CSV table of C-alpha atoms and ligand atoms in Angstrom, one decimal:
chain,number,residue,atom,x,y,z
U,10,UNK,CA,12.2,-14.2,2.0
U,11,UNK,CA,10.8,-15.4,-1.3
U,12,UNK,CA,11.7,-13.8,-4.5
U,13,UNK,CA,10.1,-14.0,-8.2
U,14,UNK,CA,12.4,-14.6,-11.2
U,15,UNK,CA,11.1,-13.5,-14.4
U,16,UNK,CA,12.8,-14.0,-17.6
U,17,UNK,CA,11.3,-11.3,-19.8
U,18,UNK,CA,10.2,-11.2,-23.7
U,19,UNK,CA,7.7,-14.0,-24.1
U,20,UNK,CA,4.4,-13.0,-25.6
U,21,UNK,CA,1.3,-14.3,-23.4
U,22,UNK,CA,-1.2,-16.6,-24.8
U,23,UNK,CA,-3.9,-18.5,-23.6
U,24,UNK,CA,-6.8,-18.1,-20.8
U,25,UNK,CA,-6.8,-17.2,-17.1
U,26,UNK,CA,-9.6,-17.1,-14.7
U,27,UNK,CA,-10.0,-14.2,-12.3
U,28,UNK,CA,-10.5,-14.9,-8.4
U,29,UNK,CA,-12.7,-13.3,-6.0
U,30,UNK,CA,-12.1,-9.5,-5.1
U,31,UNK,CA,-10.1,-9.1,-2.1
U,32,UNK,CA,-11.1,-5.7,-1.3
U,33,UNK,CA,-14.8,-7.0,-1.6
U,34,UNK,CA,-14.1,-10.1,0.7
U,35,UNK,CA,-12.5,-8.4,3.1
U,36,UNK,CA,-15.5,-6.2,4.1
U,37,UNK,CA,-18.1,-8.9,3.7
U,38,UNK,CA,-15.9,-11.1,6.0
U,39,UNK,CA,-16.2,-8.3,8.4
U,40,UNK,CA,-20.0,-8.0,8.0
U,41,UNK,CA,-20.3,-11.4,9.4
U,42,UNK,CA,-19.9,-9.8,12.9
U,43,UNK,CA,-23.2,-8.2,12.7
U,44,UNK,CA,-25.3,-11.2,13.2
U,45,UNK,CA,-25.0,-14.5,14.9
U,46,UNK,CA,-25.1,-17.8,13.1
U,47,UNK,CA,-23.1,-19.5,10.4
U,48,UNK,CA,-22.3,-17.2,7.4
U,49,UNK,CA,-21.2,-18.9,4.2
U,50,UNK,CA,-19.2,-16.7,1.9
U,51,UNK,CA,-17.9,-18.2,-1.7
U,52,UNK,CA,-15.4,-16.9,-4.5
U,53,UNK,CA,-12.9,-16.3,-1.6
U,54,UNK,CA,-9.6,-15.5,-3.3
U,55,UNK,CA,-6.4,-17.7,-1.2
U,56,UNK,CA,-4.5,-14.6,-0.3
U,57,UNK,CA,-2.3,-13.5,2.8
U,58,UNK,CA,-4.9,-10.6,3.8
U,59,UNK,CA,-7.7,-13.0,3.8
U,60,UNK,CA,-6.0,-15.3,6.2
U,61,UNK,CA,-5.0,-12.1,8.4
U,62,UNK,CA,-8.7,-11.1,8.4
U,63,UNK,CA,-9.6,-14.8,9.3
U,64,UNK,CA,-7.3,-14.7,12.2
U,65,UNK,CA,-8.5,-11.2,13.4
U,66,UNK,CA,-12.3,-12.6,13.3
U,67,UNK,CA,-11.4,-15.7,15.2
U,68,UNK,CA,-9.6,-13.6,17.8
U,69,UNK,CA,-12.9,-11.5,18.4
U,70,UNK,CA,-14.4,-14.9,19.0
U,71,UNK,CA,-16.1,-15.9,15.7
U,72,UNK,CA,-15.2,-19.6,14.3
U,73,UNK,CA,-13.4,-19.4,11.0
U,74,UNK,CA,-13.1,-22.1,8.6
U,75,UNK,CA,-11.3,-21.7,5.3
U,76,UNK,CA,-11.8,-24.4,2.5
U,77,UNK,CA,-11.1,-24.1,-1.2
U,78,UNK,CA,-12.8,-20.9,-2.2
U,79,UNK,CA,-15.2,-21.1,0.8
U,80,UNK,CA,-15.3,-19.8,4.2
U,81,UNK,CA,-17.5,-20.3,6.9
U,82,UNK,CA,-17.7,-17.9,10.1
U,83,UNK,CA,-19.6,-19.0,12.7
U,84,UNK,CA,-20.4,-15.8,15.1
U,85,UNK,CA,-22.7,-16.5,17.9
U,86,UNK,CA,-20.1,-15.4,20.4
U,87,UNK,CA,-18.3,-12.5,20.3
U,88,UNK,CA,-15.5,-12.6,23.2
U,89,UNK,CA,-13.3,-9.5,22.5
U,90,UNK,CA,-14.2,-5.9,20.7
U,91,UNK,CA,-10.4,-5.2,20.3
U,92,UNK,CA,-8.3,-5.4,17.2
U,93,UNK,CA,-4.8,-5.3,18.3
U,94,UNK,CA,-1.8,-3.5,16.5
U,95,UNK,CA,-0.5,-7.0,15.4
U,96,UNK,CA,-3.5,-7.5,13.0
U,97,UNK,CA,-3.6,-3.9,11.8
U,98,UNK,CA,0.2,-3.4,11.2
U,99,UNK,CA,0.0,-6.4,8.9
U,100,UNK,CA,-3.4,-5.2,6.9
U,101,UNK,CA,-4.6,-1.8,7.3
U,102,UNK,CA,-8.1,-3.4,6.4
U,103,UNK,CA,-8.4,-4.5,9.9
U,104,UNK,CA,-10.0,-1.3,10.5
U,105,UNK,CA,-13.1,-2.6,8.9
U,106,UNK,CA,-14.2,-4.3,12.0
U,107,UNK,CA,-14.7,-1.2,13.6
U,108,UNK,CA,-17.9,-0.6,12.2
U,109,UNK,CA,-19.6,-3.9,12.6
U,110,UNK,CA,-18.3,-4.6,16.3
U,111,UNK,CA,-19.6,-1.2,17.5
U,112,UNK,CA,-22.9,-2.1,16.1
U,113,UNK,CA,-23.1,-5.4,17.4
U,114,UNK,CA,-21.4,-5.1,21.0
U,115,UNK,CA,-21.6,-1.3,21.8
U,116,UNK,CA,-18.0,-0.8,21.8
U,117,UNK,CA,-14.8,-1.3,19.7
U,118,UNK,CA,-11.3,-0.7,20.1
U,119,UNK,CA,-9.1,-0.8,17.1
U,120,UNK,CA,-5.1,-0.2,16.9
U,121,UNK,CA,-4.8,2.9,14.6
U,122,UNK,CA,-3.1,2.3,11.4
U,123,UNK,CA,-0.2,4.3,10.9
U,124,UNK,CA,0.9,5.4,7.4
U,125,UNK,CA,2.2,3.0,4.8
U,126,UNK,CA,4.2,2.7,1.7
U,127,UNK,CA,1.3,4.7,-0.3
U,128,UNK,CA,0.8,7.5,1.9
U,129,UNK,CA,-0.3,8.7,5.2
U,130,UNK,CA,-3.9,7.1,5.2
U,131,UNK,CA,-5.8,8.8,8.0
U,132,UNK,CA,-9.0,7.5,9.6
U,133,UNK,CA,-10.7,10.8,10.4
U,134,UNK,CA,-13.5,10.3,8.1
U,135,UNK,CA,-14.3,6.8,9.6
U,136,UNK,CA,-14.5,8.4,13.2
U,137,UNK,CA,-16.1,11.4,12.0
U,138,UNK,CA,-19.0,9.3,10.9
U,139,UNK,CA,-19.2,7.3,13.8
U,140,UNK,CA,-19.5,10.4,15.8
U,141,UNK,CA,-22.3,11.6,13.8
U,142,UNK,CA,-24.3,8.2,14.5
U,143,UNK,CA,-23.7,9.3,18.2
U,144,UNK,CA,-20.4,7.0,19.4
U,145,UNK,CA,-18.3,8.6,21.9
U,146,UNK,CA,-14.9,8.2,20.3
U,147,UNK,CA,-11.7,8.5,21.8
U,148,UNK,CA,-7.9,8.3,20.3
U,149,UNK,CA,-5.3,7.2,22.9
U,150,UNK,CA,-2.6,4.8,23.3
U,151,UNK,CA,-2.4,4.2,19.6
U,152,UNK,CA,-6.0,2.9,19.6
U,153,UNK,CA,-9.7,4.0,18.1
U,154,UNK,CA,-12.0,3.2,21.1
U,155,UNK,CA,-15.5,3.8,20.1
U,156,UNK,CA,-18.6,3.2,22.3
U,157,UNK,CA,-22.2,3.6,21.8
U,158,UNK,CA,-25.4,1.8,23.5
U,159,UNK,CA,-27.3,2.0,20.3
U,160,UNK,CA,-26.2,4.1,17.3
U,161,UNK,CA,-28.8,6.5,15.8
U,162,UNK,CA,-29.2,7.2,12.4
U,163,UNK,CA,-27.8,10.4,10.8
U,164,UNK,CA,-26.6,12.4,7.6
U,165,UNK,CA,-22.8,11.9,7.2
U,166,UNK,CA,-21.3,14.0,4.5
U,167,UNK,CA,-17.4,12.8,3.5
U,168,UNK,CA,-15.2,15.4,2.6
U,169,UNK,CA,-13.5,12.7,0.3
U,170,UNK,CA,-15.0,9.4,-0.9
U,171,UNK,CA,-13.3,6.8,1.0
U,172,UNK,CA,-14.0,3.3,0.3
U,173,UNK,CA,-13.2,1.6,3.6
U,174,UNK,CA,-14.7,4.9,5.5
U,175,UNK,CA,-18.1,4.3,3.4
U,176,UNK,CA,-17.9,0.5,4.3
U,177,UNK,CA,-17.6,0.8,8.1
U,178,UNK,CA,-20.6,3.5,8.2
U,179,UNK,CA,-22.5,1.2,6.1
U,180,UNK,CA,-21.9,-1.9,8.7
U,181,UNK,CA,-22.5,0.7,11.9
U,182,UNK,CA,-25.8,2.1,10.2
U,183,UNK,CA,-27.5,-1.0,9.4
U,184,UNK,CA,-28.3,-1.7,13.0
U,185,UNK,CA,-28.8,1.9,14.2
U,186,UNK,CA,-31.9,3.6,15.2
U,187,UNK,CA,-33.5,5.3,12.0
U,188,UNK,CA,-32.1,6.6,8.7
U,189,UNK,CA,-28.7,7.3,7.6
U,190,UNK,CA,-28.0,8.7,4.5
U,191,UNK,CA,-24.0,8.8,3.5
U,192,UNK,CA,-23.2,11.9,1.1
U,193,UNK,CA,-20.3,12.1,-1.3
U,194,UNK,CA,-19.9,8.1,-0.5
U,195,UNK,CA,-17.6,5.8,-2.6
U,196,UNK,CA,-19.2,4.2,-5.5
U,197,UNK,CA,-16.9,1.3,-6.0
U,198,UNK,CA,-18.2,-2.0,-7.1
U,199,UNK,CA,-16.7,-3.3,-3.7
U,200,UNK,CA,-19.2,-1.1,-1.9
U,201,UNK,CA,-22.2,-2.6,-4.1
U,202,UNK,CA,-21.0,-6.2,-3.1
U,203,UNK,CA,-21.0,-5.3,0.7
U,204,UNK,CA,-24.4,-3.7,0.1
U,205,UNK,CA,-25.8,-6.7,-1.4
U,206,UNK,CA,-24.3,-9.1,1.1
U,207,UNK,CA,-25.9,-6.8,3.9
U,208,UNK,CA,-29.2,-6.7,1.9
U,209,UNK,CA,-29.1,-10.6,1.8
U,210,UNK,CA,-28.7,-10.6,5.8
U,211,UNK,CA,-31.7,-8.2,6.1
U,212,UNK,CA,-30.6,-4.8,5.7
U,213,UNK,CA,-32.3,-2.1,4.2
U,214,UNK,CA,-30.0,-0.1,2.2
U,215,UNK,CA,-30.7,1.9,-1.0
U,216,UNK,CA,-28.5,3.6,-3.3
U,217,UNK,CA,-25.2,2.0,-3.0
U,218,UNK,CA,-23.1,2.2,-6.0
U,219,UNK,CA,-24.0,6.2,-6.1
U,220,UNK,CA,-22.5,8.9,-4.0
U,221,UNK,CA,-25.6,8.8,-1.8
U,222,UNK,CA,-26.6,5.7,0.3
U,223,UNK,CA,-29.9,5.8,2.6
U,224,UNK,CA,-29.6,3.1,5.1
U,225,UNK,CA,-32.8,2.6,7.5
U,226,UNK,CA,-31.5,0.4,10.5
U,227,UNK,CA,-33.1,-2.8,11.6
U,228,UNK,CA,-33.4,-4.3,14.8
U,229,UNK,CA,-31.8,-7.5,13.9
U,230,UNK,CA,-30.1,-9.5,10.7
U,231,UNK,CA,-29.5,-13.3,9.9
U,232,UNK,CA,-26.5,-14.8,8.7
U,233,UNK,CA,-25.8,-14.5,5.2
U,234,UNK,CA,-24.6,-17.2,2.0
U,235,UNK,CA,-23.1,-15.0,-0.2
U,236,UNK,CA,-20.7,-15.0,-3.5
U,237,UNK,CA,-18.1,-12.3,-3.6
U,238,UNK,CA,-17.5,-10.4,-7.1
U,239,UNK,CA,-14.7,-11.1,-9.5
U,240,UNK,CA,-11.5,-9.0,-8.6
U,241,UNK,CA,-11.2,-6.1,-11.1
U,242,UNK,CA,-7.6,-5.0,-10.2
U,243,UNK,CA,-6.6,-8.5,-11.0
U,244,UNK,CA,-8.5,-8.3,-14.2
U,245,UNK,CA,-6.9,-5.1,-15.1
U,246,UNK,CA,-3.7,-6.6,-14.0
U,247,UNK,CA,-3.9,-9.2,-16.9
U,248,UNK,CA,-5.1,-6.9,-19.1
U,249,UNK,CA,-2.0,-4.8,-19.0
U,250,UNK,CA,0.1,-8.2,-18.8
U,251,UNK,CA,-1.2,-9.1,-22.4
U,252,UNK,CA,-0.9,-5.7,-23.5
U,253,UNK,CA,2.7,-5.2,-22.7
U,254,UNK,CA,3.9,-8.5,-23.9
U,255,UNK,CA,2.1,-8.1,-27.3
U,256,UNK,CA,0.3,-11.2,-26.5
U,257,UNK,CA,-3.5,-12.4,-26.7
U,258,UNK,CA,-4.8,-13.6,-23.3
U,259,UNK,CA,-8.6,-14.5,-22.7
U,260,UNK,CA,-9.7,-13.4,-19.5
U,261,UNK,CA,-12.7,-15.4,-17.7
U,262,UNK,CA,-15.1,-15.3,-14.9
U,263,UNK,CA,-14.6,-11.6,-14.6
U,264,UNK,CA,-17.1,-8.5,-15.2
U,265,UNK,CA,-15.9,-6.3,-17.9
U,266,UNK,CA,-18.1,-3.4,-16.4
U,267,UNK,CA,-15.7,-3.0,-13.4
U,268,UNK,CA,-12.8,-2.3,-15.6
U,269,UNK,CA,-14.5,0.3,-18.0
U,270,UNK,CA,-11.5,2.9,-17.3
U,271,UNK,CA,-9.1,0.9,-17.8
U,272,UNK,CA,-10.4,-1.0,-21.1
U,273,UNK,CA,-10.6,2.5,-22.6
U,274,UNK,CA,-7.3,3.8,-21.6
U,275,UNK,CA,-5.7,0.4,-22.7
U,276,UNK,CA,-7.3,1.0,-26.1
U,277,UNK,CA,-6.3,4.6,-26.5
U,278,UNK,CA,-2.6,2.8,-26.2
U,279,UNK,CA,-3.4,0.5,-28.9
U,280,UNK,CA,-4.4,-2.5,-27.4
U,281,UNK,CA,-7.7,-4.4,-29.0
U,282,UNK,CA,-10.1,-5.6,-26.1
U,283,UNK,CA,-13.1,-7.5,-27.0
U,284,UNK,CA,-15.8,-7.9,-24.5
U,285,UNK,CA,-17.8,-11.1,-23.7
U,286,UNK,CA,-20.5,-11.4,-21.4
U,287,UNK,CA,-18.4,-12.6,-18.4
U,288,UNK,CA,-14.9,-12.5,-20.4
U,289,UNK,CA,-12.3,-10.3,-22.0
U,290,UNK,CA,-9.8,-10.8,-24.7
U,291,UNK,CA,-6.8,-8.6,-25.0
U,292,UNK,CA,-4.4,-8.3,-28.0
U,293,UNK,CA,-1.4,-6.2,-27.5
U,294,UNK,CA,-0.3,-3.8,-29.5
U,295,UNK,CA,3.3,-3.9,-31.4
U,296,UNK,CA,4.3,-1.1,-29.2
U,297,UNK,CA,1.9,0.7,-27.0
U,298,UNK,CA,1.4,4.6,-27.6
U,299,UNK,CA,1.9,7.0,-24.9
U,300,UNK,CA,-1.2,8.2,-23.1
U,301,UNK,CA,-1.8,10.1,-20.3
U,302,UNK,CA,-3.8,8.9,-17.4
U,303,UNK,CA,-5.0,10.6,-14.0
U,304,UNK,CA,-6.4,8.4,-11.1
U,305,UNK,CA,-9.6,9.2,-9.5
U,306,UNK,CA,-12.1,7.6,-7.5
U,307,UNK,CA,-14.6,5.0,-9.4
U,308,UNK,CA,-15.7,5.0,-12.1
U,309,UNK,CA,-12.3,6.8,-12.9
U,310,UNK,CA,-9.0,5.0,-13.5
U,311,UNK,CA,-8.0,3.3,-10.4
U,312,UNK,CA,-5.2,4.3,-8.1
U,313,UNK,CA,-4.6,0.2,-7.8
U,314,UNK,CA,-3.8,0.1,-11.6
U,315,UNK,CA,-1.6,3.0,-11.8
U,316,UNK,CA,2.0,1.3,-11.3
U,317,UNK,CA,0.8,-1.4,-13.8
U,318,UNK,CA,-0.4,1.2,-16.2
U,319,UNK,CA,3.1,3.2,-15.8
U,320,UNK,CA,4.9,-0.3,-16.8
U,321,UNK,CA,3.2,-0.2,-20.1
U,322,UNK,CA,4.1,3.4,-20.6
U,323,UNK,CA,7.8,2.7,-19.7
U,324,UNK,CA,8.0,1.0,-23.4
U,325,UNK,CA,5.6,3.1,-25.0
U,326,UNK,CA,6.1,5.8,-28.1
U,327,UNK,CA,6.2,8.9,-26.8
U,328,UNK,CA,5.7,10.6,-23.5
U,329,UNK,CA,2.9,10.4,-21.1
U,330,UNK,CA,2.0,12.2,-17.9
U,331,UNK,CA,0.8,9.9,-15.0
U,332,UNK,CA,-1.1,12.0,-12.4
U,333,UNK,CA,-1.9,10.4,-8.9
U,334,UNK,CA,-4.7,11.9,-7.1
U,335,UNK,CA,-5.5,9.3,-4.3
U,336,UNK,CA,-2.5,8.7,-2.5
U,337,UNK,CA,0.3,11.3,-1.7
U,338,UNK,CA,3.2,8.5,-2.0
U,339,UNK,CA,2.0,6.2,-4.6
U,340,UNK,CA,5.5,6.4,-6.8
U,341,UNK,CA,7.5,4.0,-5.0
U,342,UNK,CA,7.7,1.7,-8.0
U,343,UNK,CA,9.5,4.5,-10.1
U,344,UNK,CA,13.0,4.1,-8.8
U,345,UNK,CA,13.0,0.3,-9.3
U,346,UNK,CA,11.5,0.6,-13.0
U,347,UNK,CA,14.3,3.3,-13.4
U,348,UNK,CA,16.7,0.5,-12.4
U,349,UNK,CA,15.2,-1.5,-15.1
U,350,UNK,CA,15.9,1.4,-17.8
U,351,UNK,CA,12.8,3.4,-17.6
U,352,UNK,CA,13.0,7.0,-18.0
U,353,UNK,CA,10.6,8.6,-15.4
U,354,UNK,CA,10.7,11.9,-13.8
U,355,UNK,CA,8.5,12.6,-10.9
U,356,UNK,CA,7.1,16.2,-10.1
U,357,UNK,CA,4.8,16.4,-7.3
U,358,UNK,CA,1.8,13.9,-7.9
U,359,UNK,CA,2.8,13.5,-11.7
U,360,UNK,CA,5.0,11.3,-13.5
U,361,UNK,CA,6.4,12.0,-16.7
U,362,UNK,CA,7.2,8.5,-18.3
U,363,UNK,CA,9.3,8.9,-21.8
U,364,UNK,CA,8.9,5.7,-23.6
U,365,UNK,CA,12.3,3.8,-23.9
U,366,UNK,CA,12.4,0.8,-26.3
U,367,UNK,CA,13.1,-2.0,-24.1
U,368,UNK,CA,13.3,-2.5,-20.4
U,369,UNK,CA,16.4,-4.6,-19.2
U,370,UNK,CA,16.0,-7.1,-16.3
U,371,UNK,CA,17.7,-6.1,-13.1
U,372,UNK,CA,17.2,-6.9,-9.8
U,373,UNK,CA,14.0,-4.9,-7.8
U,374,UNK,CA,12.2,-4.7,-5.0
U,375,UNK,CA,8.7,-4.4,-4.2
U,376,UNK,CA,7.2,-1.8,-1.7
U,377,UNK,CA,3.5,-2.5,-1.8
U,378,UNK,CA,1.1,-4.5,-3.5
U,379,UNK,CA,0.2,-3.0,-6.5
U,380,UNK,CA,4.0,-1.7,-7.0
U,381,UNK,CA,5.1,-5.3,-6.9
U,382,UNK,CA,2.4,-6.1,-9.7
U,383,UNK,CA,3.8,-3.5,-12.0
U,384,UNK,CA,7.2,-4.8,-11.5
U,385,UNK,CA,6.2,-8.3,-12.4
U,386,UNK,CA,4.3,-6.9,-15.5
U,387,UNK,CA,7.3,-4.7,-16.4
U,388,UNK,CA,9.4,-7.9,-16.1
U,389,UNK,CA,7.4,-10.0,-18.3
U,390,UNK,CA,8.3,-7.2,-21.4
U,391,UNK,CA,12.0,-6.6,-20.3
U,392,UNK,CA,14.8,-8.2,-21.8
U,393,UNK,CA,16.6,-10.5,-19.7
U,394,UNK,CA,15.9,-11.8,-16.4
U,395,UNK,CA,14.5,-9.4,-13.4
U,396,UNK,CA,14.6,-11.1,-9.7
U,397,UNK,CA,11.9,-9.2,-7.5
U,398,UNK,CA,12.6,-9.1,-4.0
U,399,UNK,CA,10.2,-9.0,-0.8
U,400,UNK,CA,7.2,-10.6,-2.9
U,401,UNK,CA,5.1,-11.4,0.3
U,402,UNK,CA,3.4,-7.8,-0.7
U,403,UNK,CA,2.2,-9.6,-3.8
U,404,UNK,CA,0.8,-12.5,-1.9
U,405,UNK,CA,-1.2,-10.5,0.0
U,406,UNK,CA,-3.6,-9.8,-3.0
U,407,UNK,CA,-2.6,-11.6,-6.1
U,408,UNK,CA,-3.8,-15.8,-6.0
U,409,UNK,CA,-1.5,-18.0,-7.4
U,410,UNK,CA,-0.1,-15.2,-9.7
U,411,UNK,CA,3.1,-17.2,-10.9
U,412,UNK,CA,1.0,-20.1,-11.7
U,413,UNK,CA,-1.5,-17.9,-13.8
U,414,UNK,CA,1.2,-16.2,-15.8
U,415,UNK,CA,3.2,-19.6,-16.2
U,416,UNK,CA,0.2,-21.0,-18.2
U,417,UNK,CA,0.0,-18.2,-20.1
U,418,UNK,CA,3.5,-19.1,-21.3
U,419,UNK,CA,5.5,-16.7,-18.7
U,420,UNK,CA,9.0,-17.7,-17.8
U,421,UNK,CA,8.6,-17.0,-14.0
U,422,UNK,CA,9.5,-18.8,-11.1
U,423,UNK,CA,9.4,-18.4,-7.1
U,424,UNK,CA,12.7,-18.5,-5.0
U,425,UNK,CA,12.1,-19.6,-1.8
Z,510,LIG,N1,-8.7,9.6,3.6
Z,510,LIG,C1,-8.8,10.3,4.5
Z,510,LIG,N2,-9.3,10.3,5.9
Z,510,LIG,C2,-10.0,9.1,5.9
Z,510,LIG,C3,-9.8,8.0,4.9
Z,510,LIG,C4,-9.4,8.3,3.7
Z,510,LIG,O1,-8.1,11.4,4.2
Z,510,LIG,O2,-10.7,8.9,7.1
Z,510,LIG,C5,-8.2,9.7,2.4
Z,510,LIG,C6,-7.4,8.8,1.8
Z,510,LIG,O3,-5.7,9.3,2.6
Z,510,LIG,C7,-7.1,8.9,0.5
Z,510,LIG,C8,-8.7,9.1,0.2
Z,510,LIG,O4,-9.2,9.3,1.3
Z,510,LIG,O5,-6.3,10.2,0.1
Z,510,LIG,C9,-9.3,7.5,-0.5
Z,510,LIG,O6,-8.5,6.6,0.3
Z,510,LIG,P1,-9.7,5.2,0.7
Z,510,LIG,O7,-10.1,5.8,2.5
Z,510,LIG,O8,-10.8,5.2,-0.4
Z,510,LIG,O9,-8.6,4.0,0.7
Z,510,LIG,P2,-8.9,2.7,1.6
Z,510,LIG,O10,-10.4,2.6,1.8
Z,510,LIG,O11,-8.1,2.7,2.8
Z,510,LIG,C10,-9.5,1.1,-0.4
Z,510,LIG,C11,-8.5,-0.1,-1.3
Z,510,LIG,C12,-7.2,0.2,-1.3
Z,510,LIG,C13,-7.6,1.2,-2.4
Z,510,LIG,C14,-8.2,2.6,-2.2
Z,510,LIG,C15,-8.6,3.5,-3.2
Z,510,LIG,C16,-9.4,-2.0,0.7
Z,510,LIG,C17,-9.2,-2.7,1.6
Z,510,LIG,N3,-8.4,-0.9,0.1
Z,510,LIG,O12,-8.5,1.5,0.6
Z,510,LIG,O13,-6.9,-1.1,-2.1
Z,510,LIG,O14,-6.2,1.9,-3.3
Z,510,LIG,O15,-9.5,1.8,-1.5
Z,510,LIG,O16,-9.3,2.8,-4.4
Z,510,LIG,O17,-10.6,-1.8,-0.1
Z,510,LIG,C18,-4.7,-2.4,-2.8
Z,510,LIG,O18,-5.8,-3.1,-2.7
Z,510,LIG,O19,-3.7,-2.5,-2.9
Z,510,LIG,C19,-5.2,-1.2,-2.0
Z,510,LIG,C20,-4.4,-0.3,-1.4
C-alpha cells in the first residue's frame, strides 16, 4: 500500500494548474447512459474514481475510452441495468447510474451503498424522488431496484438538499413525460455543470444552481461534447496549502467564483488572496488568525474543505470552533492531527481547535479522501517528517497531488 512522506517547513512558491472537477465529471459520465451515440467529455481528471465509473459504465454495456484528459463513451447498447456491490463499495458515486439507467431502460438495480468513513449517508431521498416520478422501488438483498415503463413528471421536495440526489433526479426527469420541479434542490456548481451537459444533449432544464429546478421531459437526447468545470475542492486545498506554509501560490485554470466562501474565510485568517479571471494568488500570513467556521450546503463553506481548514487552524493564533453540519462523522482526521501535536477537542458536531505554535511530523493514517488531503496540508507545515499511510484515498480525488506540490517546492515523495 502506497504511503506519502512529507518533510515539512518549506514555504510553497510557484504556479499550479487545477484539474477538472471529480464531482462534476462523475455525474456527467453517468449522463452518457441517457442517449445512444458517441459522447466526448473533456477536462476529465486522472483519478481512481473516474476509472471506477468508467469500469461501471463498461459493465453496463458502454464502450469507454479514456485518453489524456478526455473520455469517449459509446452508448448504443445498454446490456445490463445492474450496478453490482463491487463497484458501489469502492465508490458511492456509483449510485449516480440509478436515475439515467431507469430513464433509458425502464429498470435499474443498484447495490445500496453502506455507511462510510464520514457518515451513514442514506439514499432515501433518491428513492423517494424516483417513486414520485412513478417508479416502483424496492429495497431487497442489498439492492435498490427501480422499475417504470415511462417516468412521469412530478414535484419533488427534498427535506435536505442532496447533491447526488438532485443529480439522479435531474437525470431521471429529463426523459420523463411532462414537467418535474425539484424543490430545495442542491445548488452546487457541479449541479449546474450536469444541467449544462444535459442541456447540450437537448434536455430542457431551468433553474440549476438555485434551489428550484424545473425540468420539462423530452422524448430523446443526443450525445454530448462537453468540458468539465475546474475542481473547486482542489482549488481550496491549494489555497490552504499556500496559506499554511506562508507561501505564495498562483492557482490557474480555476473559477474563483466557486470558492467564494473559502476565500472569504481564508482572508479572515490573514491570507492575502488576489482574484484573476480564471486564477487566484494566495499569500500566506506569518501565522494564521483563529476563526470559526460552519460547514453548509453551497454557497456556504463546503464540508469537503472542513478538514483542510482545520489543518490551518491547528497552528493558528487563538482558538477556533469548527462545526460540521453536513456529515455526522467527519472528524476522523482529528485523532491523526493530534498525533502531530494538534490540540483539538470534539464535542458533538463541533471541534474546538486551540492553535499551537508548531505541528510535529508523525506517522498518520488517511481515513477518507478529504481527511487525507488535510493530513498532507498539515504535514507541509509540520516540523520534521510525516508519513501518511493509506493514500489510496487521496488517489480517488486528487490528480498528481505529489507532483503538483513538488513543483511548488514541497519535499514530498510517494513510497510504494
Ligand atoms: N442525505 C440523506 N438522504 C439522502 C441523501 C443525502 O439524508 O437520500 C443526507 C446526507 O446524509 C448528508 C446530506 O444529506 O447529511 C448531504 O449529502 P449529499 O447527498 O449532498 O452528499 P452526496 O451527494 O452523497 C456529494 C459529494 C461529496 C460531498 C457532498 C456534500 C459527489 C460524488 N459527492 O455527496 O463529496 O461531500 O456531496 O457536498 O458529488 C468528496 O468528494 O470527498 C465527497 C465526499
